[in-house]
Short mmCIF file of C-alpha atoms in Angstrom, two decimals:
data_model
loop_
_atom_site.label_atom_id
_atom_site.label_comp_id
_atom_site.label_asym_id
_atom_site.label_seq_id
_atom_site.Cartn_x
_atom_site.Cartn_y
_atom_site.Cartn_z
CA UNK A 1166 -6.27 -21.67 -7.36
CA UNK A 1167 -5.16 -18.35 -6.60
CA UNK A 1168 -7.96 -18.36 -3.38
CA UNK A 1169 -6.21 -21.14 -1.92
CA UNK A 1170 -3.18 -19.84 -1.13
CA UNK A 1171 -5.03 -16.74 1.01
CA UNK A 1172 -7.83 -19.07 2.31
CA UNK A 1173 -6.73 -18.61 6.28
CA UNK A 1174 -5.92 -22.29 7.66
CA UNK A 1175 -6.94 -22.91 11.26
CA UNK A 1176 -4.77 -23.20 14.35
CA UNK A 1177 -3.54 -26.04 15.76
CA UNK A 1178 -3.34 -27.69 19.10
CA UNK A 1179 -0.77 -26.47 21.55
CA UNK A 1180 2.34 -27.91 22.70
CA UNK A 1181 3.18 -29.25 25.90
CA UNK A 1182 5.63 -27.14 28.16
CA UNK A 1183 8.41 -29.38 28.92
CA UNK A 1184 10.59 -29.38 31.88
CA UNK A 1185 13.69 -28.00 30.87
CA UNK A 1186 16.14 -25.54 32.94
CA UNK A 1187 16.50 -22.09 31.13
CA UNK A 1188 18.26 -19.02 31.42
CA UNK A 1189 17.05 -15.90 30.98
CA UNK A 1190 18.50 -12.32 31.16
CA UNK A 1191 16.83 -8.92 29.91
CA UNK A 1192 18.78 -7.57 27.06
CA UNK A 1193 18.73 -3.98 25.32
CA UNK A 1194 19.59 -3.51 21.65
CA UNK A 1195 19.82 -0.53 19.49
CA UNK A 1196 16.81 -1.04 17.41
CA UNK A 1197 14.68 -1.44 20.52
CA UNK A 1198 12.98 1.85 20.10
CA UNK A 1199 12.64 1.64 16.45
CA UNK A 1200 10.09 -0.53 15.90
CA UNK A 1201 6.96 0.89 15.15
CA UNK A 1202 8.80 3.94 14.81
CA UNK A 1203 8.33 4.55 18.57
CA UNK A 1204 9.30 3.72 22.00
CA UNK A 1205 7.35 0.86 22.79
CA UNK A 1206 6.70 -0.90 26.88
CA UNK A 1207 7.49 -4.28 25.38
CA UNK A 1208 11.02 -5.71 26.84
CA UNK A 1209 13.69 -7.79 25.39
CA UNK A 1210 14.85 -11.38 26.66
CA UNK A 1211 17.29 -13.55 25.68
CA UNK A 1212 16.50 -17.13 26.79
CA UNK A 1213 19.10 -19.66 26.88
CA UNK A 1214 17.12 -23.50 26.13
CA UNK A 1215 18.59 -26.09 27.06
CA UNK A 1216 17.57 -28.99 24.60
CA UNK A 1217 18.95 -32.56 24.04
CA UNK A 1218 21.24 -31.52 21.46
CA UNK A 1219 22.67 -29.07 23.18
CA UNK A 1220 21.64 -24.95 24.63
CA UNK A 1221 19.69 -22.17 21.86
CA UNK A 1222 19.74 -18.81 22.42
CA UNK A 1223 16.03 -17.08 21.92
CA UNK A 1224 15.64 -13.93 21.92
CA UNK A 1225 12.33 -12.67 22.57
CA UNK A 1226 10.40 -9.21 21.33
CA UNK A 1227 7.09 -8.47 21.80
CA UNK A 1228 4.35 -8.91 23.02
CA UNK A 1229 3.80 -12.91 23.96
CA UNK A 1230 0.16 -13.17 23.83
CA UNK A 1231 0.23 -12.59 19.96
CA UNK A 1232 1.14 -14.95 17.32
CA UNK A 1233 5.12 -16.28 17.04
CA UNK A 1234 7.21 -15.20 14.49
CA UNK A 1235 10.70 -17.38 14.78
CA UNK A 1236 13.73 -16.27 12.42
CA UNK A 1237 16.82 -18.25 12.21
CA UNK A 1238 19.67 -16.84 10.26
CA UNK A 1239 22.26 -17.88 7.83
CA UNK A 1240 25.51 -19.46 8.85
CA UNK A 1241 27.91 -16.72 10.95
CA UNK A 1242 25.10 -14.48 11.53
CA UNK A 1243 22.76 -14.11 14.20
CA UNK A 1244 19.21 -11.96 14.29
CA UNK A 1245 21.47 -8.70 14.54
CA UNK A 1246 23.00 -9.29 11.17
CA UNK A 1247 20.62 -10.87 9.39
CA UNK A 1248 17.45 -9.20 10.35
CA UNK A 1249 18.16 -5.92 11.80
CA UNK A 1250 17.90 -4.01 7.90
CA UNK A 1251 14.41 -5.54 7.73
CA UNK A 1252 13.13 -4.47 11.39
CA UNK A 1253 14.72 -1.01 10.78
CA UNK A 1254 11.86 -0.62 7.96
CA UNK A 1255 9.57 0.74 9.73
CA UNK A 1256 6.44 0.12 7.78
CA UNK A 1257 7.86 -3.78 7.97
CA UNK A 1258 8.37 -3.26 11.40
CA UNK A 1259 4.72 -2.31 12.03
CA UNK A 1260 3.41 -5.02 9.98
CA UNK A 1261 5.54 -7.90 11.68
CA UNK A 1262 5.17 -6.56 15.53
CA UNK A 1263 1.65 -4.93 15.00
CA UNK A 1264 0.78 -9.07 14.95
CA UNK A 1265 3.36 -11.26 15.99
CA UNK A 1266 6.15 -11.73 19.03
CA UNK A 1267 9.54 -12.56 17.29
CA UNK A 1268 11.34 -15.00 18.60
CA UNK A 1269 15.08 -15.20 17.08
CA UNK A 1270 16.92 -18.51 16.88
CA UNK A 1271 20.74 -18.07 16.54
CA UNK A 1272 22.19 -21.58 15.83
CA UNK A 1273 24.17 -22.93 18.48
CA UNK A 1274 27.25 -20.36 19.66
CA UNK A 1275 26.55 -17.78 17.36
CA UNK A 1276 24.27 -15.63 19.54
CA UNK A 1277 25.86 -12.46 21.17
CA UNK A 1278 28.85 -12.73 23.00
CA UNK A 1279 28.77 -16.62 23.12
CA UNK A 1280 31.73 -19.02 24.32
CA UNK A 1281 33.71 -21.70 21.71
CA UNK A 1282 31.95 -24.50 22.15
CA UNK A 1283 34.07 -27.60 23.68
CA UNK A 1284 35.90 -29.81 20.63
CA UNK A 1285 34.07 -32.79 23.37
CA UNK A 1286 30.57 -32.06 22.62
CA UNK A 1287 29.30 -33.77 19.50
CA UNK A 1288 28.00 -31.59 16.11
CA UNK A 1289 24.72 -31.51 15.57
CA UNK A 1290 22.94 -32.10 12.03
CA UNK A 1291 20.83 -30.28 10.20
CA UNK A 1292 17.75 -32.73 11.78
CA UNK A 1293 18.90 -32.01 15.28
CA UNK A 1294 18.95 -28.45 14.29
CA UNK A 1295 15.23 -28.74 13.15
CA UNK A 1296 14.69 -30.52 16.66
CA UNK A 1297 15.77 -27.84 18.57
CA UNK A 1298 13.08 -25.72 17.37
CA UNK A 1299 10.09 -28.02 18.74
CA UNK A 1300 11.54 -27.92 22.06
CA UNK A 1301 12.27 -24.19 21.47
CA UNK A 1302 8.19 -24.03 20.92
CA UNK A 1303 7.33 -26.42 23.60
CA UNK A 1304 9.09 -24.14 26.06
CA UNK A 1305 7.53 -21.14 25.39
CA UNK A 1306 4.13 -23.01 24.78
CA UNK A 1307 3.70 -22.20 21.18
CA UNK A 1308 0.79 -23.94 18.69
CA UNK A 1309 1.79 -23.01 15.38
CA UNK A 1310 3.85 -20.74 14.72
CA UNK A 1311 5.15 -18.94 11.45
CA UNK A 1312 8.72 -18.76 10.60
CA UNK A 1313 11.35 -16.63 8.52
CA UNK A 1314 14.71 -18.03 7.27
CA UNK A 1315 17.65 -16.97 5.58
CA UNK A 1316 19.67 -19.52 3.19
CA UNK A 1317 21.15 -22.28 5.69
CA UNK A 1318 18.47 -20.79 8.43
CA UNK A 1319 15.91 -21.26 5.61
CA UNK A 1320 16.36 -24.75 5.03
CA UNK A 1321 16.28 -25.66 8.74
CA UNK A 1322 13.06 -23.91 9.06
CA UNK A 1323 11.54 -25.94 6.03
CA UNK A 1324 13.07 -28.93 7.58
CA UNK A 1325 10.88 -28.24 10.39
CA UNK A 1326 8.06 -27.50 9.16
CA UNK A 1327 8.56 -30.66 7.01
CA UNK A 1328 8.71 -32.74 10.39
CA UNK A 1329 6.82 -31.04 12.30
CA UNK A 1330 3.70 -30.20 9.57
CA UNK A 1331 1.13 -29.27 12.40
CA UNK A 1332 3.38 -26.54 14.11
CA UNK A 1333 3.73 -24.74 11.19
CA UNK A 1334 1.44 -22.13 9.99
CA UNK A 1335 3.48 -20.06 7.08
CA UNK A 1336 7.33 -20.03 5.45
CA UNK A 1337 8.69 -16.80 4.61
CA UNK A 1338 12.33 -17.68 3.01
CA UNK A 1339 15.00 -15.90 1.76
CA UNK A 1340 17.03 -17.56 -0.68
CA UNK A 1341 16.44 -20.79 0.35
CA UNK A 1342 18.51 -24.30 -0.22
CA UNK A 1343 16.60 -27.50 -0.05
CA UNK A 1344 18.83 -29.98 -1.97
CA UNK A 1345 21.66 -31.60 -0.93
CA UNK A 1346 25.12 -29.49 -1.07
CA UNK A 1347 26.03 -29.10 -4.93
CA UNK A 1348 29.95 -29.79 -5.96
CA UNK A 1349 30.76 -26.08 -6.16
CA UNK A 1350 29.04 -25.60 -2.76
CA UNK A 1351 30.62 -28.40 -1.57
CA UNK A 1352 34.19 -27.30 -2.31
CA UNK A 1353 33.34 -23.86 -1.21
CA UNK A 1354 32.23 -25.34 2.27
CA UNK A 1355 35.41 -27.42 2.22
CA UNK A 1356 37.44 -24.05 1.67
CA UNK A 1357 35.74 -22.26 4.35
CA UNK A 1358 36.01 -25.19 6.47
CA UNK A 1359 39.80 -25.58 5.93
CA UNK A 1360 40.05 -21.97 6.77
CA UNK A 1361 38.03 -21.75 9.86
CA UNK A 1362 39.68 -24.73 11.37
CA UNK A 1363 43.25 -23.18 10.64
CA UNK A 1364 43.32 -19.61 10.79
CA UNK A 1365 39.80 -18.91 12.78
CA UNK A 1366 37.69 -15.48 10.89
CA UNK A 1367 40.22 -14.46 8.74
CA UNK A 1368 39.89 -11.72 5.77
CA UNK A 1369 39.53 -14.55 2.97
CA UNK A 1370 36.78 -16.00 5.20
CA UNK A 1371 34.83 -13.08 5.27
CA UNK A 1372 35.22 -12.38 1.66
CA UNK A 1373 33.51 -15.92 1.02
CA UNK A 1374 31.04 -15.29 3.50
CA UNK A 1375 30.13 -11.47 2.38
CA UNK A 1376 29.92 -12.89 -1.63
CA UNK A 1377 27.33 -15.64 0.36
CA UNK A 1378 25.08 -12.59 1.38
CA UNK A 1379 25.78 -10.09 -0.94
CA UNK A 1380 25.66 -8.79 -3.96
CA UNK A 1381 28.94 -6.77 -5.98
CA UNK A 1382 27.04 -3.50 -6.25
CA UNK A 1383 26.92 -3.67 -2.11
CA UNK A 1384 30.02 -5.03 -1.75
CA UNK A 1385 32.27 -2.31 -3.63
CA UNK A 1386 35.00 -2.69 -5.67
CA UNK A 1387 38.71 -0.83 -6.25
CA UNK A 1388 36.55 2.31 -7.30
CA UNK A 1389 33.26 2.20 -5.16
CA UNK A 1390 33.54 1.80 -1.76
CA UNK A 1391 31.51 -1.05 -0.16
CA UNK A 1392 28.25 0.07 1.63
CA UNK A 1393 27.18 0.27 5.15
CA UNK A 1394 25.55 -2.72 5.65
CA UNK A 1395 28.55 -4.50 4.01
CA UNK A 1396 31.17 -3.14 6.66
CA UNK A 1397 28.99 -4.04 9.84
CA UNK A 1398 28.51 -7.12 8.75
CA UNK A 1399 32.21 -7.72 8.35
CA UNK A 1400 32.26 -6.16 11.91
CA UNK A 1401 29.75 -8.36 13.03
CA UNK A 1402 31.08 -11.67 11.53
CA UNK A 1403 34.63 -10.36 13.75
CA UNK A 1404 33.07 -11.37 16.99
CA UNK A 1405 31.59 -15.49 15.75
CA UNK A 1406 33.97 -18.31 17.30
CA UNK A 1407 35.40 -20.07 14.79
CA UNK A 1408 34.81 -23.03 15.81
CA UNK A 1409 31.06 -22.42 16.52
CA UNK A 1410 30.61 -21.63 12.73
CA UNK A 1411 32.49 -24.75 11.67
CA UNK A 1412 30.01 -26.82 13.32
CA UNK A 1413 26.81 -24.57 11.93
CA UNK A 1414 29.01 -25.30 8.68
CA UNK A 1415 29.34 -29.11 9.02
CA UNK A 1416 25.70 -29.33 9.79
CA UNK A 1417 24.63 -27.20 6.76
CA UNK A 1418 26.78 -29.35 4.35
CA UNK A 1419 25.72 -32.67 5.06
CA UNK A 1420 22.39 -32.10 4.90
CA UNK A 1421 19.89 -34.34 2.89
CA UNK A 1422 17.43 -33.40 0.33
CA UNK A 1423 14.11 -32.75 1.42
CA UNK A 1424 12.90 -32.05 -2.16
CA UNK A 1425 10.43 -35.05 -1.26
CA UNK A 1426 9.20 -33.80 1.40
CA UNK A 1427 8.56 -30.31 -0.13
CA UNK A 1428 5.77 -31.65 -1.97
CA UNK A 1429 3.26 -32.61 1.32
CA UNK A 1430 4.09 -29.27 2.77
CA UNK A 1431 0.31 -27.61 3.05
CA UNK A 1432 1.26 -24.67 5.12
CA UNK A 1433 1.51 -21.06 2.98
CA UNK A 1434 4.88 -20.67 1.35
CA UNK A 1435 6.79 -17.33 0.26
CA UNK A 1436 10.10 -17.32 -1.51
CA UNK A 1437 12.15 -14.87 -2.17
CA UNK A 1438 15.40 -14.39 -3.66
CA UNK A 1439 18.13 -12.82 -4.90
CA UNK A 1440 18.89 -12.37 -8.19
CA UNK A 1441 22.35 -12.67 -7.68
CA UNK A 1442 22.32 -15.17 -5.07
CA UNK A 1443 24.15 -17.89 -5.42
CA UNK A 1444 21.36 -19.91 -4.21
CA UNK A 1445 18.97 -18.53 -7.00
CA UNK A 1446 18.65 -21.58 -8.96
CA UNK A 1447 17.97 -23.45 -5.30
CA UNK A 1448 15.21 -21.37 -4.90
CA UNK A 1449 13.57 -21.61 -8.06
CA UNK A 1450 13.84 -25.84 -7.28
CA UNK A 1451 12.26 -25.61 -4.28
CA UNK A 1452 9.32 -23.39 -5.76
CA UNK A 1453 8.63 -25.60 -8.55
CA UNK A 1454 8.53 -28.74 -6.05
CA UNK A 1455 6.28 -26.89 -3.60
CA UNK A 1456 2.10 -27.26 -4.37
CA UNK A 1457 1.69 -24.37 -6.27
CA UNK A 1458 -1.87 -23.58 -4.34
CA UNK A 1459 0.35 -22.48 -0.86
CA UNK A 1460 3.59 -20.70 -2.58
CA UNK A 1461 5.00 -17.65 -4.52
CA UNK A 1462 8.28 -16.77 -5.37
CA UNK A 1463 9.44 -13.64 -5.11
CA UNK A 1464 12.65 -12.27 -7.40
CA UNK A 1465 14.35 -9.55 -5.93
CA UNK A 1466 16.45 -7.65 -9.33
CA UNK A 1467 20.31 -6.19 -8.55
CA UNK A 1468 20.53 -8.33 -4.84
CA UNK A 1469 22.45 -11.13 -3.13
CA UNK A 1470 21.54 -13.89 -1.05
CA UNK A 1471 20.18 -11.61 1.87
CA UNK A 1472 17.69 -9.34 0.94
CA UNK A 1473 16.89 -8.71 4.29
CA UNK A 1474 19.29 -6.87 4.96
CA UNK A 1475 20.13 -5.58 1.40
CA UNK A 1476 16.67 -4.53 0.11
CA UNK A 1477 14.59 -5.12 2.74
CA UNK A 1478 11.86 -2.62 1.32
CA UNK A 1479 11.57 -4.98 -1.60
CA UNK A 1480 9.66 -7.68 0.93
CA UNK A 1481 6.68 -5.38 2.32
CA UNK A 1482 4.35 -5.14 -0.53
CA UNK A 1483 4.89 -9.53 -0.87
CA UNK A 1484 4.76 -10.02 2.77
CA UNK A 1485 1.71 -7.58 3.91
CA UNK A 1486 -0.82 -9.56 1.07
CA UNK A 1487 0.59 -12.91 2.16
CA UNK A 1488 -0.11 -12.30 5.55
CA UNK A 1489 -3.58 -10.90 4.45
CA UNK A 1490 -4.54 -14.36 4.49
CA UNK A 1491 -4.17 -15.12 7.95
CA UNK A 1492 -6.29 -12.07 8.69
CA UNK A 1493 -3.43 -9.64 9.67
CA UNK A 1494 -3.24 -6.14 8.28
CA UNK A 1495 -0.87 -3.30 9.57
CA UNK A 1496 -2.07 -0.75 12.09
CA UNK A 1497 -4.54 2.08 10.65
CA UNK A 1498 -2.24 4.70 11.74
CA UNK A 1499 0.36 3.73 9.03
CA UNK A 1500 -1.89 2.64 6.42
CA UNK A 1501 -2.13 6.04 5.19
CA UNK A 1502 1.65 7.00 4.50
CA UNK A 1503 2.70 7.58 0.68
CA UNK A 1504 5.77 4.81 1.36
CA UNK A 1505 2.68 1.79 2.64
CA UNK A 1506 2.52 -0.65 0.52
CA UNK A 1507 -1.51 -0.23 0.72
CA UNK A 1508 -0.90 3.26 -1.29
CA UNK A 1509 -2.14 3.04 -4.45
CA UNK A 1510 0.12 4.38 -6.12
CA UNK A 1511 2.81 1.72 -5.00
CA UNK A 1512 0.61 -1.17 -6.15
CA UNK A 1513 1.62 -2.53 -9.19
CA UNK A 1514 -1.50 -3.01 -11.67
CA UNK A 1515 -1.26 -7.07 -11.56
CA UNK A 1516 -1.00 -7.09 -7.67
CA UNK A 1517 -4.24 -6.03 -8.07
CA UNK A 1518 -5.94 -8.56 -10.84
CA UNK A 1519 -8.45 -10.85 -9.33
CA UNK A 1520 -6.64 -14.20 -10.28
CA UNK A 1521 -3.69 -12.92 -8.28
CA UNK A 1522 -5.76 -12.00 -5.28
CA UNK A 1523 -2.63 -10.26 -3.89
CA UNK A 1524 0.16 -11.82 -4.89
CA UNK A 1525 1.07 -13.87 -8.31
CA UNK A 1526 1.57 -17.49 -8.27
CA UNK A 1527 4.65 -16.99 -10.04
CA UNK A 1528 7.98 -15.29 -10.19
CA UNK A 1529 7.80 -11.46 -9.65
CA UNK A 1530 10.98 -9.78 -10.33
CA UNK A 1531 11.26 -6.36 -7.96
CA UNK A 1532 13.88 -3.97 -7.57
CA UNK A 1533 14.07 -0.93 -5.58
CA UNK A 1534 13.85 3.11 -7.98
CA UNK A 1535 16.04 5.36 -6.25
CA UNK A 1536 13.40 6.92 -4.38
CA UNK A 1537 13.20 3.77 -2.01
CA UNK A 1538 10.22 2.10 -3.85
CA UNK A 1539 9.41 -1.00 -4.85
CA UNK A 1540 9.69 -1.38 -8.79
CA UNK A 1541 7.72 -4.51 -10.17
CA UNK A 1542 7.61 -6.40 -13.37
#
């Protein structure tokens, strides 16, 4: 059974470009010159789509002859604060751009230095969401492509991938939701809904939104300060339109189940999530709904909603053998350091059993040791 998940599926046929105007500008970001640990020739685009349900910002890293990795983030965040904490790893950084061209998705107005979007124009739902994305891939002229998600980004990429089965070649997601909005997410949507439409990103927004991604040991208290990634996130989350979140919001919360459609999902599937996400029990729903031949779950000890950013290193040694099975490894010259996941002596014993080929078909709690490593269970 275990086999099945690693057995390498083949690609599928290739969109159709379609005739839509775009536009395009070269952009330059911080963490340009960290991946790979190195300068690298490869140059950064943002691409503005226009699709029937409105413009996307793309922006694109890498080199485009490879394999497409999209990411779309949670709600108020873009690819800059919601993915940066994993691409600053550099060992994940080799592994993901060694193979793949990222393409990041921000949801409608939340990319950098975007406008309010007109009251006039009508909000999208979470299907037109997912339908952005295929004309996102027909654009660029993308077969299948595999795709990361956080939370509310999450559950539009499995919405996808639900509608669109044959562009899809793997889900990585991060504390994903897949049923329909609980009551106590409900009234917290209402609250932050209320409080984006009256007072815009104020500080009880934030606090909502920061207990969304994080966990209390990153977020401080009245005696321990909150950590770095916490304050540039609030930073970041300072610069979102109000109103552009409110619609991202709208969209997120009256979205259907798709716990049906889970279950004829054949791409490769892995999950993880936060132990202290709010989302956890979500998560563990949609694993035990998804064909337990093409998933894993992954449960990341002492972290929120957004391990991305909050314990990114917990994701390489779970990522690098899931992506074994598509035939991608991480370059040679990196193989050898004592912090690679390949090192022995960061291999826990059962990642190595032969029913597990890699990775165990179920829940693997990890947490980080204070020397930076992963610490499995």
């Amino acid at each position: 059974m275990a086999r099945d998940l690693f057995k390498p599926f083949s690609v599928y046929g290739f969109g159709i470009r379609v005739d839509v105007p775009v536009a395009h500008r070269e952009v330059t970001y911080p963490w340009q010159t960290v991946f790979l640990g190195q300068t690298t020739d490869a140059t950064t685009w943002e691409h503005i789509v226009r699709t029937a349900h409105g413009p996307v910002s793309v922006i694109v890293y890498g080199d485009r002859d490879k394999p497409a990795l999209l990411t779309y983030p949670d709600l108020a965040l873009n690819h800059m604060s919601c993915f940066q904490g994993l691409f600053f790893c550099p060992e994940a950084a080799s592994l993901l751009l060694h193979n793949y061209c990222i393409y990041h998705i921000s949801p409608p107005g939340h990319e950098l230095g975007a406008a309010a979007i007109s009251p006039d124009v009508p909000v999208p739902s979470a299907d037109d969401l997912a339908d952005q994305i295929i004309e996102v891939l027909n654009y660029f002229r993308l077969g299948s492509v595999m795709c990361m998600g956080v939370t509310a980004g999450a559950y539009i990429l499995a919405l996808f991938a639900i509608k669109y089965r044959e562009r899809v070649r793997g889900l990585i997601l991060v504390s994903p939701l897949c049923k329909s909005a609980s009551w106590t997410e409900w009234l917290y949507n209402k609250v932050m809904s209320s409080l984006l439409y009256f007072y815009g990103m104020s500080g009880l927004l934030k606090e909502i939104l920061l207990h969304r991604y994080f966990s209390k040991e990153v977020r401080g208290s009245a005696e321990i300060p909150e950590s770095d990634i916490v304050q540039a996130c609030r930073r970041l989350l300072d610069e979102r339109q109000s109103i552009n979140v409110l619609r991202f919001l709208q969209a997120i919360d009256g979205r259907p189940d798709i716990t049906e459609g889970l279950k004829r999902l054949k791409c490769r599937t892995l999950i993880f999530v936060g132990e202290n996400s709010p989302f956890h029990s979500e998560a563990l729903h949609m694993m035990a709904k998804l064909n337990r031949r093409y998933s894993a779950l992954v449960e990341v000890q002492g972290c929120g909603s957004m391990v991305t950013e909050e314990q990114p290193p917990a994701m390489l040694i779970p990522m690098e053998y899931f992506l074994v099975g598509y035939g991608l490894y991480r370059p040679c010259q990196l193989s050898d350091s004592p912090r690679s996941p390949l090192s022995p002596s960061c291999i826990a014993p059962e990642l190595l059993s032969p029913q597990s080929m890699g990775l165990k078909l179920k829940p693997i709690k990890t947490r980080l040791s204070p020397h930076g490593k992963s610490v499995h269970r």
